[in-house]
Short mmCIF file of C-alpha atoms in Angstrom, two decimals:
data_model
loop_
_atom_site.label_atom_id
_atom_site.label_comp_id
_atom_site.label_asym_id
_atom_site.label_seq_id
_atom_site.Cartn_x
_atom_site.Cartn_y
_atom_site.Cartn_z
CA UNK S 25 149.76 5.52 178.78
CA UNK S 26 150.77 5.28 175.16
CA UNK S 27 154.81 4.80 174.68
CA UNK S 28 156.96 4.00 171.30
CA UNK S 29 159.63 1.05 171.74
CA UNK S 30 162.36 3.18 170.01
CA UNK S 31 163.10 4.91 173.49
CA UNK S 32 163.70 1.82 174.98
CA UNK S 33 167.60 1.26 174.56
CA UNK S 34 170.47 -0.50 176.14
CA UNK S 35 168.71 -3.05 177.90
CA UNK S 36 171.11 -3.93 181.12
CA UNK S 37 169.64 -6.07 184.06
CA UNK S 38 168.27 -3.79 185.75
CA UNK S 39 165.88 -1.04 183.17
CA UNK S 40 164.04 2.16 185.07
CA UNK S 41 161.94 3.99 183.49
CA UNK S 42 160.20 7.09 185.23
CA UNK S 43 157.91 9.40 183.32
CA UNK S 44 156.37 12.65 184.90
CA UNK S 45 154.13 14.77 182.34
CA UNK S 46 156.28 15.20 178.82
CA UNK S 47 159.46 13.83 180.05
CA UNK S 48 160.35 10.13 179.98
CA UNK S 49 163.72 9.07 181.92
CA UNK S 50 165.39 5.53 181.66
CA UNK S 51 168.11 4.25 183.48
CA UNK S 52 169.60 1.10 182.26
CA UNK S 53 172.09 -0.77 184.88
CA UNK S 54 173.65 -3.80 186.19
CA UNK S 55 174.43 -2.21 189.26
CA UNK S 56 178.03 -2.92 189.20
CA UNK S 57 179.24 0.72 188.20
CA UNK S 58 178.55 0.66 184.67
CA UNK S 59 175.04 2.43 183.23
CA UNK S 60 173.15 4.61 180.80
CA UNK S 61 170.79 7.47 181.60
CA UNK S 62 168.53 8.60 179.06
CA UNK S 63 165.98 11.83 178.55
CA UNK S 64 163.07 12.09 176.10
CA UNK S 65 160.28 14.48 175.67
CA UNK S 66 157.15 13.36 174.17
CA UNK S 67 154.61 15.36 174.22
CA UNK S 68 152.04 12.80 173.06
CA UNK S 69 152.17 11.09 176.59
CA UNK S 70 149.20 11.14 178.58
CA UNK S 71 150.07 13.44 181.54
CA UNK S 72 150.36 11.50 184.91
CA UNK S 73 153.45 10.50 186.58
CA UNK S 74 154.48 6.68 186.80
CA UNK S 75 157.75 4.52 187.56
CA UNK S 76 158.80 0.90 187.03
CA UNK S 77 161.26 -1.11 186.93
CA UNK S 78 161.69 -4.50 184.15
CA UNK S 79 164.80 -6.73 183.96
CA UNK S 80 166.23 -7.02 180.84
CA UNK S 81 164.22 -9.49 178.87
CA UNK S 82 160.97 -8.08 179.71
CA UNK S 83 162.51 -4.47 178.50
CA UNK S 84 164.04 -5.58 175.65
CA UNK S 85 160.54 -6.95 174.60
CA UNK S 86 159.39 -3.43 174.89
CA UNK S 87 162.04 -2.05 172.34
CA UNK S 88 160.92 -4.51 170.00
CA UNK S 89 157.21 -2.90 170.02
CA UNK S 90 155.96 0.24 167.93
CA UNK S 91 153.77 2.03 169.78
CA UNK S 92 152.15 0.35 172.77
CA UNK S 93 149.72 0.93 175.73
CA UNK S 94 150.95 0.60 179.51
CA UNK S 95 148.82 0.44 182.43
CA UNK S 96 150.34 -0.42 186.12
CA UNK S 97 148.39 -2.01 188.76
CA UNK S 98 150.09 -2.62 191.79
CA UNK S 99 153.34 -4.95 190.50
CA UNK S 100 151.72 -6.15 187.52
CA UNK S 101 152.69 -4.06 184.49
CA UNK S 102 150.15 -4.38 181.27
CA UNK S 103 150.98 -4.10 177.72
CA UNK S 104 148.97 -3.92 174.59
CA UNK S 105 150.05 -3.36 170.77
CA UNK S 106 148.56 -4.96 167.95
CA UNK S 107 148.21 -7.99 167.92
CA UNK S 108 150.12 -8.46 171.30
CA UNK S 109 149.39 -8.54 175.07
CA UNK S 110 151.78 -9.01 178.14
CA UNK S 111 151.92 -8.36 182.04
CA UNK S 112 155.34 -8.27 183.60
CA UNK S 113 156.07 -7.69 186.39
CA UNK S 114 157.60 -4.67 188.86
CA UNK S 115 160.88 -4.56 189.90
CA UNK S 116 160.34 -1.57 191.94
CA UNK S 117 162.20 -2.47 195.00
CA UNK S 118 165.14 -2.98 193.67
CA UNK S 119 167.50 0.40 194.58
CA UNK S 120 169.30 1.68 191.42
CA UNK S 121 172.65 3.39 192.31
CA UNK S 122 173.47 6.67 189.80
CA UNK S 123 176.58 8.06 189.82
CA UNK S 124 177.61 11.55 191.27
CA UNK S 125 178.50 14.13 189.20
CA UNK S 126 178.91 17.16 191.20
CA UNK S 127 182.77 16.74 191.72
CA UNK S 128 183.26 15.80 188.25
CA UNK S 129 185.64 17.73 185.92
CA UNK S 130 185.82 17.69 181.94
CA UNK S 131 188.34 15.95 180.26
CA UNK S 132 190.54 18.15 177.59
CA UNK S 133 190.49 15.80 175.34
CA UNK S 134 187.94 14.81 171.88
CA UNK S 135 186.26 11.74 172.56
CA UNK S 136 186.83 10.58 169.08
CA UNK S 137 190.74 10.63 168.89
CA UNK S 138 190.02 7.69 171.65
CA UNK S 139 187.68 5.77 169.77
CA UNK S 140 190.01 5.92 166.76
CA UNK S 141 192.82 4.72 169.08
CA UNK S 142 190.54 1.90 170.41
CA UNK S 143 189.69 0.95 166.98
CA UNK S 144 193.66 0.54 165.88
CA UNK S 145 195.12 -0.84 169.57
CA UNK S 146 191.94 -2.10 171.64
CA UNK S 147 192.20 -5.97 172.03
CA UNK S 148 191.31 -7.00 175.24
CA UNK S 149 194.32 -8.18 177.23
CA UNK S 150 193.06 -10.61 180.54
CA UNK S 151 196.23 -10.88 181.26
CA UNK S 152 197.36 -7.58 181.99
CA UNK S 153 194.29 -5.84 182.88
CA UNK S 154 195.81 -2.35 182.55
CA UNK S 155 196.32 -2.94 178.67
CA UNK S 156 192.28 -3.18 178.70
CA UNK S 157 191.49 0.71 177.98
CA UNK S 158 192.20 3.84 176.71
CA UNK S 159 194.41 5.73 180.03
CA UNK S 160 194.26 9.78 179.51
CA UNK S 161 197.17 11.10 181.26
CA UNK S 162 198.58 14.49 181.03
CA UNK S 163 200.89 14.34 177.88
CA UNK S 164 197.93 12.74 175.54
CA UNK S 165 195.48 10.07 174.81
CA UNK S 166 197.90 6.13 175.11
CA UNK S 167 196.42 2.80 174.16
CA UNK S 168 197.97 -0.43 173.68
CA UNK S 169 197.17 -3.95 173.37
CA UNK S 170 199.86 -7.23 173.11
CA UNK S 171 200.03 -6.43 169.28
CA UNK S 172 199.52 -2.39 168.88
CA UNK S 173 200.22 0.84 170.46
CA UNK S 174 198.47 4.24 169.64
CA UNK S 175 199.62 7.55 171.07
CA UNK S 176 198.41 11.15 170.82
CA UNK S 177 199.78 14.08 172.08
CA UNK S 178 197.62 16.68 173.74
CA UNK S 179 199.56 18.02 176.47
CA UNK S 180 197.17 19.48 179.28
CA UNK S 181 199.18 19.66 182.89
CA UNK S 182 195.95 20.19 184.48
CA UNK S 183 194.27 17.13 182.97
CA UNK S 184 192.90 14.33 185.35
CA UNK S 185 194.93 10.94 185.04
CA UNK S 186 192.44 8.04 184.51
CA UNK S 187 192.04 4.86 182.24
CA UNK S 188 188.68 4.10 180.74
CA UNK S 189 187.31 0.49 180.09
CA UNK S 190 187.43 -0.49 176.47
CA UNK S 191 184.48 -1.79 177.08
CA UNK S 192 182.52 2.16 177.48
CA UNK S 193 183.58 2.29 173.36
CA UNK S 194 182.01 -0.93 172.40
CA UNK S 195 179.10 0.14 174.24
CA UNK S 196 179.10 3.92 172.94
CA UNK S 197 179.88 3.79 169.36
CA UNK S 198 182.07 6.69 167.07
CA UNK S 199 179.84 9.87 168.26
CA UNK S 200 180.30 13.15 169.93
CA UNK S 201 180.60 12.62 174.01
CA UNK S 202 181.76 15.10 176.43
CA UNK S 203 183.90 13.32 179.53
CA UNK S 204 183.57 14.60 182.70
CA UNK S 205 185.50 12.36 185.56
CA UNK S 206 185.81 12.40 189.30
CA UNK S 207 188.91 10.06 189.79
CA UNK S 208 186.59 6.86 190.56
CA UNK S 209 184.06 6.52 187.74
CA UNK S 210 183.77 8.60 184.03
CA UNK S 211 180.15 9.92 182.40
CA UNK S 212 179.94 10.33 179.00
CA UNK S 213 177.55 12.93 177.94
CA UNK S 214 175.71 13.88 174.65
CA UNK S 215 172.55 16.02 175.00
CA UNK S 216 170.11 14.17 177.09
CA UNK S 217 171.98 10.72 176.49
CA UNK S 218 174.58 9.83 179.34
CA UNK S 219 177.04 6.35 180.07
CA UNK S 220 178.88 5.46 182.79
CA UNK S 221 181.62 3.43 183.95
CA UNK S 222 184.12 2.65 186.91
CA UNK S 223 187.57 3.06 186.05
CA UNK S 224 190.64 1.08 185.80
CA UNK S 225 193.11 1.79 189.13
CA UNK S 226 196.19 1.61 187.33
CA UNK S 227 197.53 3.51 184.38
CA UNK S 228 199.44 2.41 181.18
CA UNK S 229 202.79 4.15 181.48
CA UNK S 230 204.04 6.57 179.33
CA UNK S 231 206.30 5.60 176.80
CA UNK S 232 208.92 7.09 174.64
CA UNK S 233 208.53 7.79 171.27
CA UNK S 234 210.01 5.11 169.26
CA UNK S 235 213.41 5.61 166.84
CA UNK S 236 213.27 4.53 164.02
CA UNK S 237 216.31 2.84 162.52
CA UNK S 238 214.48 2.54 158.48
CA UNK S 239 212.43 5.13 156.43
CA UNK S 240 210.26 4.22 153.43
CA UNK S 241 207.52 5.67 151.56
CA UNK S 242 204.41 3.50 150.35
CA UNK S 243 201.52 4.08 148.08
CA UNK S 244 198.81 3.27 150.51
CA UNK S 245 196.41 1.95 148.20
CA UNK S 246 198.65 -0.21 146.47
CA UNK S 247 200.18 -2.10 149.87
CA UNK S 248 196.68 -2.67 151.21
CA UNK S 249 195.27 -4.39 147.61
CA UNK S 250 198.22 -6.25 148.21
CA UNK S 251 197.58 -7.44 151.58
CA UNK S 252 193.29 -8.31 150.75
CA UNK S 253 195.08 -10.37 147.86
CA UNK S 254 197.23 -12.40 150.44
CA UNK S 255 194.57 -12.14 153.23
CA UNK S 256 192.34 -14.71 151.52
CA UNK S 257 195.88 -17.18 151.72
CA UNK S 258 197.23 -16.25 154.76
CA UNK S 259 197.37 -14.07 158.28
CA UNK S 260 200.66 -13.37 158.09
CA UNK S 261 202.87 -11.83 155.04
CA UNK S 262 206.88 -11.47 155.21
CA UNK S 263 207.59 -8.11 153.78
CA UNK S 264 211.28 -8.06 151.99
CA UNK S 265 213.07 -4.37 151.26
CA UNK S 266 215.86 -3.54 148.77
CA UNK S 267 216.38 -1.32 145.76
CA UNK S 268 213.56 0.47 145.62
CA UNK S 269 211.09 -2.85 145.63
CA UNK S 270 208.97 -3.42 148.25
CA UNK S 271 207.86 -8.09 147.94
CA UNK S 272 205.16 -8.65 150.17
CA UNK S 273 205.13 -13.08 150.21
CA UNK S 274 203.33 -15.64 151.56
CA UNK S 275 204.22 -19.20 151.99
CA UNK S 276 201.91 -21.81 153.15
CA UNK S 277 202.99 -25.36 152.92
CA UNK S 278 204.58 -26.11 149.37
CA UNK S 279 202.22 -22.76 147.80
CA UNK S 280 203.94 -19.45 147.63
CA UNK S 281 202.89 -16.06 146.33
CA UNK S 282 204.51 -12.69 145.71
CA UNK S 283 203.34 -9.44 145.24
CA UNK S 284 205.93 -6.56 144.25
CA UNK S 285 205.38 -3.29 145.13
CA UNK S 286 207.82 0.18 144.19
CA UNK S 287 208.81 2.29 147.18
CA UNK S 288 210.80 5.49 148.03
CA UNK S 289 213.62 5.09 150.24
CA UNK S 290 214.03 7.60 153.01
CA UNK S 291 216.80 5.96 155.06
CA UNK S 292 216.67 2.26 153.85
CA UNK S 293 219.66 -0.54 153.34
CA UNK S 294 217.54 -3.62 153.93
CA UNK S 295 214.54 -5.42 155.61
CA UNK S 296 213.52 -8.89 156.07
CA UNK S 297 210.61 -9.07 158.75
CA UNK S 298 207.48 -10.87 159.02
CA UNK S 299 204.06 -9.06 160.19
CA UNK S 300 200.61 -9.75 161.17
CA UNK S 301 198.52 -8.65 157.94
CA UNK S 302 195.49 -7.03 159.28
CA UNK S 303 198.36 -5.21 161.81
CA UNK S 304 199.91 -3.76 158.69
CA UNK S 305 196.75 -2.80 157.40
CA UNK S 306 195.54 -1.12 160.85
CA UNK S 307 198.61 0.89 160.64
CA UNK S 308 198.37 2.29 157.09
CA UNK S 309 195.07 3.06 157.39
CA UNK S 310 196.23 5.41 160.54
CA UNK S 311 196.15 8.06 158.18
CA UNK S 312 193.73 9.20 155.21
CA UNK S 313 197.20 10.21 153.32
CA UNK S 314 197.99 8.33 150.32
CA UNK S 315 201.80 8.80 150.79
CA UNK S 316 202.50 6.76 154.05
CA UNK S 317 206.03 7.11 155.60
CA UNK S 318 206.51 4.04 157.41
CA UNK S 319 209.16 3.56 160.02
CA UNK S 320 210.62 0.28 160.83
CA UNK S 321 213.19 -0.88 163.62
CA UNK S 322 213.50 -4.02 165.06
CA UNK S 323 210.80 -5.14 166.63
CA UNK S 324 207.85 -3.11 165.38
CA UNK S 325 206.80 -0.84 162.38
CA UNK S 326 205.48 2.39 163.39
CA UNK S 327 203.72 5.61 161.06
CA UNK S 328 203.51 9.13 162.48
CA UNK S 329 200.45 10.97 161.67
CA UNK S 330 200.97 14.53 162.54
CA UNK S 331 200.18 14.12 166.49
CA UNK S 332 199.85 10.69 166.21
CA UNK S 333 201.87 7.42 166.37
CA UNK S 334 200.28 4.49 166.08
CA UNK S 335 202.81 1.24 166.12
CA UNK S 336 202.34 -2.43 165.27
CA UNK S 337 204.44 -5.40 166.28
CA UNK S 338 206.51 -7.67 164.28
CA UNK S 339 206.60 -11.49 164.22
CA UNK S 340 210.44 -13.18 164.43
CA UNK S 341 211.65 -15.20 161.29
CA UNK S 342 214.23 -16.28 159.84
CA UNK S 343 217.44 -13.97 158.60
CA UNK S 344 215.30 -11.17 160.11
CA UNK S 345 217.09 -7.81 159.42
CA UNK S 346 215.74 -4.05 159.55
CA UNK S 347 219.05 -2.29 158.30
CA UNK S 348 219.47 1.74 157.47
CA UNK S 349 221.91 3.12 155.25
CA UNK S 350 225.82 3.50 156.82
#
């Protein structure tokens, strides 16, 4: 039977491929819960009907091909391309659990607002395992890491409750899924393309929306040349506000740089604070506006995005000080 190694994605431990006439099905698994099912048609296959199983080596070997002859005899599988031969051999008797989808409901909400969220707040957290994915719940889309929060409000009372894995987005990529959920595990669907994963039990809590006690305007594009400037010196820049002037500084032993930058004041007496540079530049880049209105308070600067707030911590330093106007 002549295949192409393109089809053969996503090698896991466990690899299944079935083909019957035109249609070729793989399932890719570990067999803990987590998994990819994939349909092709081809309708250069030969017609007959076969089914074997490789562990991952052995199937990613086969991706690596162009096209290929396989023949099965018994639990020796045969492969021939140019220039290369191999027999592995059949896993068949190993039992590949699939998960079921007939009490599964679709999630109201798009796919990509969570990948963008995992993107800006999706560091894993060991220590808190409930940190470690994107939890739906009925007010919106929350994620949140030690450093970063991201919120989006899509209210839905009749929305399923659950918390993905982070790891189902660094597995799936920035495309179009459609989430369908039973309580216990989540499939993510796109045409004949499906992933799935067990969920986390418990679910990141809902939070308020954060006050701001500062308002400023930033040019975007100036703040982050800024910040790649002082990137290449440092990881961490103290930001300084007052009359008008935004100084973004670094200090690193007896070296220190400044960068000034004009802002508009929206409700803005002083700040002193010291943040994580690539957090300051995950936050700005929250929005594809070039005008950023950036809120500050104590502890963390935040942006608003129409729907969206996406917040990033601040570091402690001396004479710290986020003060409004009286």
């Amino acid at each position: 039977m002549k295949l192409t190694g393109s089809i053969f994605k996503h090698p896991m431990e466990f690899n299944q491929v079935m083909i019957s006439g035109d249609v070729i099905q793989i399932h890719n698994t570990d067999n803990t819960g987590y998994g990819f099912m994939q349909q092709y048609r081809s309708p250069e296959t030969e017609k007959g009907e076969i089914s074997f199983v490789l562990n991952k080596k052995n199937y990613s070997l086969l991706g690596n091909l162009q096209e290929f002859d396989l023949k099965i005899q018994g639990d020796v599988i045969s492969v021939e391309a140019k220039g290369f031969k191999a027999k592995f051999s059949d896993m068949k008797d190993v039992a590949l659990n699939q998960p079921d989808t007939t009490d599964m409901q679709s999630l109201s909400v798009d796919y990509k607002d969570i990948y963008t969220g995992r993107g800006f707040a999706g560091a894993p957290d060991n220590a808190r395992m409930n940190l470690d994915g994107a939890t739906i719940r009925k007010e919106g889309i929350i994620m949140m890491d030690s450093k970063r929060m991201y919120f989006k409000s899509i209210p839905d009372k009749n929305r399923p409750e659950i918390n993905i894995p982070i790891d189902a987005f660094k597995r799936l990529g920035n495309e179009n899924y459609v989430i369908k959920t039973n309580g216990r595990s989540a499939v993510f669907i796109n045409g004949g393309h499906a992933y799935y994963t067990p969920l986390i039990n418990s679910l990141v809590p809902m939070v308020n929306p954060p006050k701001a006690d500062v308002i400023f305007e930033v040019e975007k594009g100036e703040v982050l040349k800024c910040l790649k400037m002082l990137k290449s010196y440092t990881d961490t820049v103290l930001i300084e506000v007052e009359n008008g002037v935004m100084t973004l500084s670094a200090t690193v032993e007896a070296n220190e740089v400044k960068l000034n930058v004009p802002i508009k004041a929206v409700n803005l007496k002083k700040i002193l604070v010291s943040c994580s540079i690539d957090n300051l530049s995950a936050l700005l880049n929250i929005t594809e506006k070039e005008a950023v209105r950036v809120n500050a308070m104590s502890k963390a600067l935040f942006v608003q995005n129409e729907s969206v707030t996406a917040l990033a911590m601040l570091m402690t330093c001396k004479g710290m000080e986020v003060t409004g106007n009286e």
